[in-house]
């Protein structure tokens, strides 16, 4: 479940951006083979924009990054509007993330142990250890939820022994987004029904070690 082709976005953008329609075959001859012996699939998210808006974005890359993050932006905006405390914390490999709620209990909403950029936790790290920006551990959210959901505070080490190694040779970090919710909302699992969530006043906290 860790089969990625880092150039897939570029390939699809080159073949489809700015057109009314396009058809791209999901074959190795187009994308090359990222994981021999694995039966793969092509997964694409896209939006339709007016022609005059095509030039209003600073770059295709920036726009695509916005699209990829859009679902989480919508979620966080909704949480803010409903008074839910939204926090983010990042810990470099070998260190620990600390989650804490002054009011309410922890509910982890997003987590990844890996690497998705070249700047986070990159100080004094060799370039070849930060070049892989498609490093994901799909079970990160489950691991963090198991260790932290429903608690006032928790500390989880960003190490392979906890999450296992999604990309050997890459210097990784643990990136976690969580909210603080009332005990009754967490007990009824109302965090899934966003219109029923109530929590503390909004405070956003980002702790990133470069």
PDB file of N, CA and C in Angstrom, residues 85-180:
ATOM      1  N   UNK A  85     -11.416  23.680  18.603  1.00  0.00           N
ATOM      2  CA  UNK A  85     -10.007  23.982  18.735  1.00  0.00           C
ATOM      3  C   UNK A  85      -9.204  23.128  17.750  1.00  0.00           C
ATOM      4  N   UNK A  86      -8.562  23.768  16.791  1.00  0.00           N
ATOM      5  CA  UNK A  86      -7.794  23.047  15.772  1.00  0.00           C
ATOM      6  C   UNK A  86      -6.306  23.250  16.005  1.00  0.00           C
ATOM      7  N   UNK A  87      -5.574  22.177  16.055  1.00  0.00           N
ATOM      8  CA  UNK A  87      -4.139  22.257  16.318  1.00  0.00           C
ATOM      9  C   UNK A  87      -3.360  21.347  15.368  1.00  0.00           C
ATOM     10  N   UNK A  88      -2.115  21.749  15.122  1.00  0.00           N
ATOM     11  CA  UNK A  88      -1.228  20.931  14.310  1.00  0.00           C
ATOM     12  C   UNK A  88       0.126  20.857  15.004  1.00  0.00           C
ATOM     13  N   UNK A  89       0.746  19.700  14.978  1.00  0.00           N
ATOM     14  CA  UNK A  89       2.071  19.552  15.549  1.00  0.00           C
ATOM     15  C   UNK A  89       2.899  18.608  14.686  1.00  0.00           C
ATOM     16  N   UNK A  90       4.182  18.902  14.585  1.00  0.00           N
ATOM     17  CA  UNK A  90       5.098  18.121  13.759  1.00  0.00           C
ATOM     18  C   UNK A  90       6.331  17.771  14.570  1.00  0.00           C
ATOM     19  N   UNK A  91       6.785  16.529  14.459  1.00  0.00           N
ATOM     20  CA  UNK A  91       8.004  16.103  15.144  1.00  0.00           C
ATOM     21  C   UNK A  91       8.911  15.380  14.163  1.00  0.00           C
ATOM     22  N   UNK A  92      10.178  15.737  14.173  1.00  0.00           N
ATOM     23  CA  UNK A  92      11.154  15.071  13.309  1.00  0.00           C
ATOM     24  C   UNK A  92      11.382  13.644  13.794  1.00  0.00           C
ATOM     25  N   UNK A  93      11.832  12.789  12.894  1.00  0.00           N
ATOM     26  CA  UNK A  93      12.102  11.396  13.227  1.00  0.00           C
ATOM     27  C   UNK A  93      13.055  11.319  14.427  1.00  0.00           C
ATOM     28  N   UNK A  94      12.676  10.484  15.404  1.00  0.00           N
ATOM     29  CA  UNK A  94      13.477  10.344  16.605  1.00  0.00           C
ATOM     30  C   UNK A  94      12.984  11.184  17.761  1.00  0.00           C
ATOM     31  N   UNK A  95      12.165  12.201  17.485  1.00  0.00           N
ATOM     32  CA  UNK A  95      11.568  13.025  18.535  1.00  0.00           C
ATOM     33  C   UNK A  95      10.124  12.572  18.775  1.00  0.00           C
ATOM     34  N   UNK A  96       9.371  13.320  19.544  1.00  0.00           N
ATOM     35  CA  UNK A  96       7.993  12.930  19.855  1.00  0.00           C
ATOM     36  C   UNK A  96       7.038  14.097  19.641  1.00  0.00           C
ATOM     37  N   UNK A  97       5.822  13.788  19.190  1.00  0.00           N
ATOM     38  CA  UNK A  97       4.775  14.800  19.134  1.00  0.00           C
ATOM     39  C   UNK A  97       4.023  14.774  20.458  1.00  0.00           C
ATOM     40  N   UNK A  98       3.645  15.952  20.921  1.00  0.00           N
ATOM     41  CA  UNK A  98       2.874  16.059  22.160  1.00  0.00           C
ATOM     42  C   UNK A  98       1.549  16.736  21.843  1.00  0.00           C
ATOM     43  N   UNK A  99       0.449  16.042  22.090  1.00  0.00           N
ATOM     44  CA  UNK A  99      -0.894  16.563  21.874  1.00  0.00           C
ATOM     45  C   UNK A  99      -1.505  16.883  23.234  1.00  0.00           C
ATOM     46  N   UNK A 100      -2.180  18.020  23.324  1.00  0.00           N
ATOM     47  CA  UNK A 100      -2.738  18.426  24.609  1.00  0.00           C
ATOM     48  C   UNK A 100      -3.972  19.283  24.413  1.00  0.00           C
ATOM     49  N   UNK A 101      -4.993  19.024  25.198  1.00  0.00           N
ATOM     50  CA  UNK A 101      -6.211  19.822  25.183  1.00  0.00           C
ATOM     51  C   UNK A 101      -6.419  20.433  26.565  1.00  0.00           C
ATOM     52  N   UNK A 102      -6.452  21.753  26.629  1.00  0.00           N
ATOM     53  CA  UNK A 102      -6.727  22.438  27.892  1.00  0.00           C
ATOM     54  C   UNK A 102      -8.181  22.190  28.277  1.00  0.00           C
ATOM     55  N   UNK A 103      -9.059  22.310  27.301  1.00  0.00           N
ATOM     56  CA  UNK A 103     -10.472  22.010  27.487  1.00  0.00           C
ATOM     57  C   UNK A 103     -10.863  20.954  26.464  1.00  0.00           C
ATOM     58  N   UNK A 104     -11.648  19.980  26.870  1.00  0.00           N
ATOM     59  CA  UNK A 104     -12.065  18.944  25.943  1.00  0.00           C
ATOM     60  C   UNK A 104     -11.070  17.801  25.860  1.00  0.00           C
ATOM     61  N   UNK A 105     -11.334  16.870  24.931  1.00  0.00           N
ATOM     62  CA  UNK A 105     -10.523  15.673  24.751  1.00  0.00           C
ATOM     63  C   UNK A 105      -9.995  15.607  23.316  1.00  0.00           C
ATOM     64  N   UNK A 106      -8.906  14.920  23.134  1.00  0.00           N
ATOM     65  CA  UNK A 106      -8.233  14.834  21.832  1.00  0.00           C
ATOM     66  C   UNK A 106      -9.026  13.979  20.854  1.00  0.00           C
ATOM     67  N   UNK A 107      -9.125  14.466  19.623  1.00  0.00           N
ATOM     68  CA  UNK A 107      -9.631  13.684  18.501  1.00  0.00           C
ATOM     69  C   UNK A 107      -8.705  13.946  17.320  1.00  0.00           C
ATOM     70  N   UNK A 108      -7.929  12.949  16.922  1.00  0.00           N
ATOM     71  CA  UNK A 108      -6.999  13.093  15.802  1.00  0.00           C
ATOM     72  C   UNK A 108      -7.772  13.023  14.497  1.00  0.00           C
ATOM     73  N   UNK A 109      -7.556  13.998  13.595  1.00  0.00           N
ATOM     74  CA  UNK A 109      -8.285  14.013  12.329  1.00  0.00           C
ATOM     75  C   UNK A 109      -7.393  13.745  11.115  1.00  0.00           C
ATOM     76  N   UNK A 110      -6.074  13.868  11.291  1.00  0.00           N
ATOM     77  CA  UNK A 110      -5.170  13.618  10.172  1.00  0.00           C
ATOM     78  C   UNK A 110      -3.784  13.331  10.717  1.00  0.00           C
ATOM     79  N   UNK A 111      -3.081  12.370  10.124  1.00  0.00           N
ATOM     80  CA  UNK A 111      -1.727  12.060  10.573  1.00  0.00           C
ATOM     81  C   UNK A 111      -0.952  11.356   9.471  1.00  0.00           C
ATOM     82  N   UNK A 112       0.332  11.654   9.392  1.00  0.00           N
ATOM     83  CA  UNK A 112       1.212  10.928   8.474  1.00  0.00           C
ATOM     84  C   UNK A 112       2.627  10.876   9.022  1.00  0.00           C
ATOM     85  N   UNK A 113       3.188   9.680   9.019  1.00  0.00           N
ATOM     86  CA  UNK A 113       4.592   9.481   9.344  1.00  0.00           C
ATOM     87  C   UNK A 113       5.299   9.201   8.030  1.00  0.00           C
ATOM     88  N   UNK A 114       6.095  10.168   7.592  1.00  0.00           N
ATOM     89  CA  UNK A 114       6.760  10.037   6.295  1.00  0.00           C
ATOM     90  C   UNK A 114       7.369  11.365   5.899  1.00  0.00           C
ATOM     91  N   UNK A 115       7.206  11.735   4.643  1.00  0.00           N
ATOM     92  CA  UNK A 115       7.717  13.028   4.159  1.00  0.00           C
ATOM     93  C   UNK A 115       6.937  13.438   2.918  1.00  0.00           C
ATOM     94  N   UNK A 116       6.446  14.692   2.911  1.00  0.00           N
ATOM     95  CA  UNK A 116       5.708  15.224   1.765  1.00  0.00           C
ATOM     96  C   UNK A 116       6.290  16.533   1.251  1.00  0.00           C
ATOM     97  N   UNK A 117       7.408  16.980   1.826  1.00  0.00           N
ATOM     98  CA  UNK A 117       8.097  18.157   1.304  1.00  0.00           C
ATOM     99  C   UNK A 117       9.583  18.035   1.631  1.00  0.00           C
ATOM    100  N   UNK A 118      10.373  18.961   1.101  1.00  0.00           N
ATOM    101  CA  UNK A 118      11.825  18.879   1.284  1.00  0.00           C
ATOM    102  C   UNK A 118      12.345  19.837   2.357  1.00  0.00           C
ATOM    103  N   UNK A 119      11.463  20.625   2.955  1.00  0.00           N
ATOM    104  CA  UNK A 119      11.918  21.646   3.904  1.00  0.00           C
ATOM    105  C   UNK A 119      11.693  21.283   5.365  1.00  0.00           C
ATOM    106  N   UNK A 120      10.616  20.572   5.664  1.00  0.00           N
ATOM    107  CA  UNK A 120      10.336  20.205   7.047  1.00  0.00           C
ATOM    108  C   UNK A 120      11.382  19.212   7.561  1.00  0.00           C
ATOM    109  N   UNK A 121      11.910  19.490   8.738  1.00  0.00           N
ATOM    110  CA  UNK A 121      12.903  18.607   9.360  1.00  0.00           C
ATOM    111  C   UNK A 121      14.057  18.305   8.400  1.00  0.00           C
ATOM    112  N   UNK A 122      14.568  19.340   7.755  1.00  0.00           N
ATOM    113  CA  UNK A 122      15.616  19.148   6.754  1.00  0.00           C
ATOM    114  C   UNK A 122      16.961  19.753   7.153  1.00  0.00           C
ATOM    115  N   UNK A 123      16.995  20.462   8.263  1.00  0.00           N
ATOM    116  CA  UNK A 123      18.235  21.124   8.665  1.00  0.00           C
ATOM    117  C   UNK A 123      19.324  20.099   8.970  1.00  0.00           C
ATOM    118  N   UNK A 124      20.484  20.282   8.344  1.00  0.00           N
ATOM    119  CA  UNK A 124      21.658  19.415   8.538  1.00  0.00           C
ATOM    120  C   UNK A 124      21.425  17.978   8.083  1.00  0.00           C
ATOM    121  N   UNK A 125      20.392  17.760   7.293  1.00  0.00           N
ATOM    122  CA  UNK A 125      20.094  16.424   6.775  1.00  0.00           C
ATOM    123  C   UNK A 125      20.567  16.343   5.323  1.00  0.00           C
ATOM    124  N   UNK A 126      21.285  15.289   4.928  1.00  0.00           N
ATOM    125  CA  UNK A 126      21.743  15.153   3.542  1.00  0.00           C
ATOM    126  C   UNK A 126      20.585  15.230   2.557  1.00  0.00           C
ATOM    127  N   UNK A 127      20.823  15.860   1.399  1.00  0.00           N
ATOM    128  CA  UNK A 127      19.760  16.095   0.416  1.00  0.00           C
ATOM    129  C   UNK A 127      19.096  14.803  -0.040  1.00  0.00           C
ATOM    130  N   UNK A 128      19.863  13.733  -0.162  1.00  0.00           N
ATOM    131  CA  UNK A 128      19.265  12.488  -0.665  1.00  0.00           C
ATOM    132  C   UNK A 128      18.284  11.874   0.332  1.00  0.00           C
ATOM    133  N   UNK A 129      18.335  12.317   1.590  1.00  0.00           N
ATOM    134  CA  UNK A 129      17.403  11.799   2.585  1.00  0.00           C
ATOM    135  C   UNK A 129      16.106  12.605   2.661  1.00  0.00           C
ATOM    136  N   UNK A 130      16.025  13.697   1.898  1.00  0.00           N
ATOM    137  CA  UNK A 130      14.798  14.504   1.875  1.00  0.00           C
ATOM    138  C   UNK A 130      14.204  14.600   0.471  1.00  0.00           C
ATOM    139  N   UNK A 131      14.760  13.876  -0.481  1.00  0.00           N
ATOM    140  CA  UNK A 131      14.317  13.990  -1.880  1.00  0.00           C
ATOM    141  C   UNK A 131      12.997  13.276  -2.145  1.00  0.00           C
ATOM    142  N   UNK A 132      12.663  12.262  -1.362  1.00  0.00           N
ATOM    143  CA  UNK A 132      11.416  11.514  -1.551  1.00  0.00           C
ATOM    144  C   UNK A 132      10.278  12.257  -0.862  1.00  0.00           C
ATOM    145  N   UNK A 133       9.412  12.892  -1.653  1.00  0.00           N
ATOM    146  CA  UNK A 133       8.294  13.656  -1.094  1.00  0.00           C
ATOM    147  C   UNK A 133       6.957  12.929  -1.258  1.00  0.00           C
ATOM    148  N   UNK A 134       7.032  11.638  -1.530  1.00  0.00           N
ATOM    149  CA  UNK A 134       5.824  10.817  -1.635  1.00  0.00           C
ATOM    150  C   UNK A 134       5.916   9.651  -0.657  1.00  0.00           C
ATOM    151  N   UNK A 135       6.240   9.986   0.573  1.00  0.00           N
ATOM    152  CA  UNK A 135       6.436   8.980   1.615  1.00  0.00           C
ATOM    153  C   UNK A 135       5.265   9.042   2.594  1.00  0.00           C
ATOM    154  N   UNK A 136       4.421   8.036   2.563  1.00  0.00           N
ATOM    155  CA  UNK A 136       3.217   8.011   3.394  1.00  0.00           C
ATOM    156  C   UNK A 136       3.126   6.698   4.163  1.00  0.00           C
ATOM    157  N   UNK A 137       2.610   6.783   5.379  1.00  0.00           N
ATOM    158  CA  UNK A 137       2.275   5.595   6.142  1.00  0.00           C
ATOM    159  C   UNK A 137       0.777   5.620   6.374  1.00  0.00           C
ATOM    160  N   UNK A 138       0.057   4.778   5.635  1.00  0.00           N
ATOM    161  CA  UNK A 138      -1.402   4.833   5.624  1.00  0.00           C
ATOM    162  C   UNK A 138      -2.037   4.557   6.976  1.00  0.00           C
ATOM    163  N   UNK A 139      -1.334   3.835   7.844  1.00  0.00           N
ATOM    164  CA  UNK A 139      -1.915   3.505   9.144  1.00  0.00           C
ATOM    165  C   UNK A 139      -1.582   4.541  10.216  1.00  0.00           C
ATOM    166  N   UNK A 140      -0.966   5.663   9.823  1.00  0.00           N
ATOM    167  CA  UNK A 140      -0.573   6.685  10.803  1.00  0.00           C
ATOM    168  C   UNK A 140      -1.760   7.212  11.597  1.00  0.00           C
ATOM    169  N   UNK A 141      -2.871   7.485  10.910  1.00  0.00           N
ATOM    170  CA  UNK A 141      -4.051   8.013  11.591  1.00  0.00           C
ATOM    171  C   UNK A 141      -4.577   7.017  12.619  1.00  0.00           C
ATOM    172  N   UNK A 142      -4.635   5.748  12.235  1.00  0.00           N
ATOM    173  CA  UNK A 142      -5.115   4.718  13.161  1.00  0.00           C
ATOM    174  C   UNK A 142      -4.205   4.623  14.381  1.00  0.00           C
ATOM    175  N   UNK A 143      -2.892   4.665  14.144  1.00  0.00           N
ATOM    176  CA  UNK A 143      -1.934   4.578  15.252  1.00  0.00           C
ATOM    177  C   UNK A 143      -2.092   5.739  16.212  1.00  0.00           C
ATOM    178  N   UNK A 144      -2.197   6.955  15.649  1.00  0.00           N
ATOM    179  CA  UNK A 144      -2.347   8.137  16.490  1.00  0.00           C
ATOM    180  C   UNK A 144      -3.689   8.135  17.225  1.00  0.00           C
ATOM    181  N   UNK A 145      -4.749   7.736  16.543  1.00  0.00           N
ATOM    182  CA  UNK A 145      -6.074   7.695  17.163  1.00  0.00           C
ATOM    183  C   UNK A 145      -6.107   6.715  18.329  1.00  0.00           C
ATOM    184  N   UNK A 146      -5.490   5.553  18.129  1.00  0.00           N
ATOM    185  CA  UNK A 146      -5.462   4.533  19.178  1.00  0.00           C
ATOM    186  C   UNK A 146      -4.733   5.031  20.420  1.00  0.00           C
ATOM    187  N   UNK A 147      -3.664   5.795  20.218  1.00  0.00           N
ATOM    188  CA  UNK A 147      -2.848   6.251  21.325  1.00  0.00           C
ATOM    189  C   UNK A 147      -3.357   7.539  21.983  1.00  0.00           C
ATOM    190  N   UNK A 148      -4.143   8.334  21.252  1.00  0.00           N
ATOM    191  CA  UNK A 148      -4.468   9.672  21.760  1.00  0.00           C
ATOM    192  C   UNK A 148      -5.942  10.013  21.887  1.00  0.00           C
ATOM    193  N   UNK A 149      -6.813   9.457  21.047  1.00  0.00           N
ATOM    194  CA  UNK A 149      -8.225   9.842  21.088  1.00  0.00           C
ATOM    195  C   UNK A 149      -8.834   9.644  22.477  1.00  0.00           C
ATOM    196  N   UNK A 150      -9.579  10.653  22.926  1.00  0.00           N
ATOM    197  CA  UNK A 150     -10.277  10.563  24.203  1.00  0.00           C
ATOM    198  C   UNK A 150      -9.426  10.927  25.405  1.00  0.00           C
ATOM    199  N   UNK A 151      -8.188  11.372  25.184  1.00  0.00           N
ATOM    200  CA  UNK A 151      -7.300  11.732  26.287  1.00  0.00           C
ATOM    201  C   UNK A 151      -7.118  13.248  26.356  1.00  0.00           C
ATOM    202  N   UNK A 152      -6.664  13.719  27.519  1.00  0.00           N
ATOM    203  CA  UNK A 152      -6.368  15.137  27.677  1.00  0.00           C
ATOM    204  C   UNK A 152      -5.011  15.475  27.064  1.00  0.00           C
ATOM    205  N   UNK A 153      -4.088  14.521  27.101  1.00  0.00           N
ATOM    206  CA  UNK A 153      -2.761  14.718  26.520  1.00  0.00           C
ATOM    207  C   UNK A 153      -2.158  13.375  26.166  1.00  0.00           C
ATOM    208  N   UNK A 154      -1.210  13.403  25.246  1.00  0.00           N
ATOM    209  CA  UNK A 154      -0.498  12.184  24.874  1.00  0.00           C
ATOM    210  C   UNK A 154       0.809  12.572  24.201  1.00  0.00           C
ATOM    211  N   UNK A 155       1.760  11.666  24.218  1.00  0.00           N
ATOM    212  CA  UNK A 155       3.048  11.873  23.566  1.00  0.00           C
ATOM    213  C   UNK A 155       3.374  10.612  22.780  1.00  0.00           C
ATOM    214  N   UNK A 156       3.666  10.783  21.489  1.00  0.00           N
ATOM    215  CA  UNK A 156       3.931   9.641  20.618  1.00  0.00           C
ATOM    216  C   UNK A 156       5.265   9.852  19.901  1.00  0.00           C
ATOM    217  N   UNK A 157       6.203   8.916  20.017  1.00  0.00           N
ATOM    218  CA  UNK A 157       7.497   9.075  19.349  1.00  0.00           C
ATOM    219  C   UNK A 157       7.394   8.843  17.843  1.00  0.00           C
ATOM    220  N   UNK A 158       8.092   9.678  17.087  1.00  0.00           N
ATOM    221  CA  UNK A 158       8.122   9.544  15.630  1.00  0.00           C
ATOM    222  C   UNK A 158       9.257   8.600  15.250  1.00  0.00           C
ATOM    223  N   UNK A 159       9.003   7.312  15.396  1.00  0.00           N
ATOM    224  CA  UNK A 159      10.033   6.303  15.153  1.00  0.00           C
ATOM    225  C   UNK A 159       9.450   5.127  14.369  1.00  0.00           C
ATOM    226  N   UNK A 160      10.338   4.412  13.680  1.00  0.00           N
ATOM    227  CA  UNK A 160       9.907   3.269  12.869  1.00  0.00           C
ATOM    228  C   UNK A 160       9.295   2.157  13.704  1.00  0.00           C
ATOM    229  N   UNK A 161       9.722   2.021  14.951  1.00  0.00           N
ATOM    230  CA  UNK A 161       9.214   0.944  15.786  1.00  0.00           C
ATOM    231  C   UNK A 161       7.739   1.140  16.143  1.00  0.00           C
ATOM    232  N   UNK A 162       7.254   2.371  16.028  1.00  0.00           N
ATOM    233  CA  UNK A 162       5.839   2.655  16.299  1.00  0.00           C
ATOM    234  C   UNK A 162       5.016   2.608  15.020  1.00  0.00           C
ATOM    235  N   UNK A 163       5.534   3.206  13.946  1.00  0.00           N
ATOM    236  CA  UNK A 163       4.766   3.335  12.708  1.00  0.00           C
ATOM    237  C   UNK A 163       5.235   2.383  11.606  1.00  0.00           C
ATOM    238  N   UNK A 164       6.399   1.777  11.773  1.00  0.00           N
ATOM    239  CA  UNK A 164       7.115   1.013  10.758  1.00  0.00           C
ATOM    240  C   UNK A 164       7.639   1.980   9.695  1.00  0.00           C
ATOM    241  N   UNK A 165       8.544   1.524   8.849  1.00  0.00           N
ATOM    242  CA  UNK A 165       9.251   2.412   7.929  1.00  0.00           C
ATOM    243  C   UNK A 165       8.598   2.415   6.542  1.00  0.00           C
ATOM    244  N   UNK A 166       7.928   3.515   6.159  1.00  0.00           N
ATOM    245  CA  UNK A 166       7.272   3.560   4.845  1.00  0.00           C
ATOM    246  C   UNK A 166       8.230   3.817   3.687  1.00  0.00           C
ATOM    247  N   UNK A 167       9.436   4.314   3.977  1.00  0.00           N
ATOM    248  CA  UNK A 167      10.390   4.612   2.901  1.00  0.00           C
ATOM    249  C   UNK A 167      11.810   4.615   3.471  1.00  0.00           C
ATOM    250  N   UNK A 168      12.443   3.471   3.371  1.00  0.00           N
ATOM    251  CA  UNK A 168      13.795   3.312   3.907  1.00  0.00           C
ATOM    252  C   UNK A 168      14.754   4.299   3.246  1.00  0.00           C
ATOM    253  N   UNK A 169      15.616   4.898   4.056  1.00  0.00           N
ATOM    254  CA  UNK A 169      16.596   5.836   3.535  1.00  0.00           C
ATOM    255  C   UNK A 169      16.141   7.280   3.534  1.00  0.00           C
ATOM    256  N   UNK A 170      14.852   7.513   3.810  1.00  0.00           N
ATOM    257  CA  UNK A 170      14.302   8.873   3.871  1.00  0.00           C
ATOM    258  C   UNK A 170      14.197   9.312   5.332  1.00  0.00           C
ATOM    259  N   UNK A 171      14.625  10.551   5.596  1.00  0.00           N
ATOM    260  CA  UNK A 171      14.488  11.100   6.942  1.00  0.00           C
ATOM    261  C   UNK A 171      13.059  11.623   7.080  1.00  0.00           C
ATOM    262  N   UNK A 172      12.306  11.052   7.984  1.00  0.00           N
ATOM    263  CA  UNK A 172      10.874  11.276   8.059  1.00  0.00           C
ATOM    264  C   UNK A 172      10.489  12.220   9.200  1.00  0.00           C
ATOM    265  N   UNK A 173       9.216  12.557   9.241  1.00  0.00           N
ATOM    266  CA  UNK A 173       8.653  13.325  10.350  1.00  0.00           C
ATOM    267  C   UNK A 173       7.204  12.911  10.539  1.00  0.00           C
ATOM    268  N   UNK A 174       6.689  13.163  11.724  1.00  0.00           N
ATOM    269  CA  UNK A 174       5.304  12.846  12.053  1.00  0.00           C
ATOM    270  C   UNK A 174       4.503  14.138  12.076  1.00  0.00           C
ATOM    271  N   UNK A 175       3.493  14.213  11.220  1.00  0.00           N
ATOM    272  CA  UNK A 175       2.669  15.409  11.050  1.00  0.00           C
ATOM    273  C   UNK A 175       1.244  15.073  11.491  1.00  0.00           C
ATOM    274  N   UNK A 176       0.742  15.778  12.494  1.00  0.00           N
ATOM    275  CA  UNK A 176      -0.555  15.438  13.086  1.00  0.00           C
ATOM    276  C   UNK A 176      -1.455  16.661  13.187  1.00  0.00           C
ATOM    277  N   UNK A 177      -2.706  16.522  12.765  1.00  0.00           N
ATOM    278  CA  UNK A 177      -3.749  17.519  12.983  1.00  0.00           C
ATOM    279  C   UNK A 177      -4.780  16.920  13.930  1.00  0.00           C
ATOM    280  N   UNK A 178      -5.195  17.692  14.918  1.00  0.00           N
ATOM    281  CA  UNK A 178      -6.195  17.182  15.856  1.00  0.00           C
ATOM    282  C   UNK A 178      -7.075  18.315  16.373  1.00  0.00           C
ATOM    283  N   UNK A 179      -8.206  17.940  16.919  1.00  0.00           N
ATOM    284  CA  UNK A 179      -9.128  18.905  17.513  1.00  0.00           C
ATOM    285  C   UNK A 179      -9.436  18.469  18.938  1.00  0.00           C
ATOM    286  N   UNK A 180      -9.887  19.426  19.725  1.00  0.00           N
ATOM    287  CA  UNK A 180     -10.311  19.159  21.101  1.00  0.00           C
ATOM    288  C   UNK A 180     -11.829  19.255  21.164  1.00  0.00           C
TER     289      UNK A 180
END
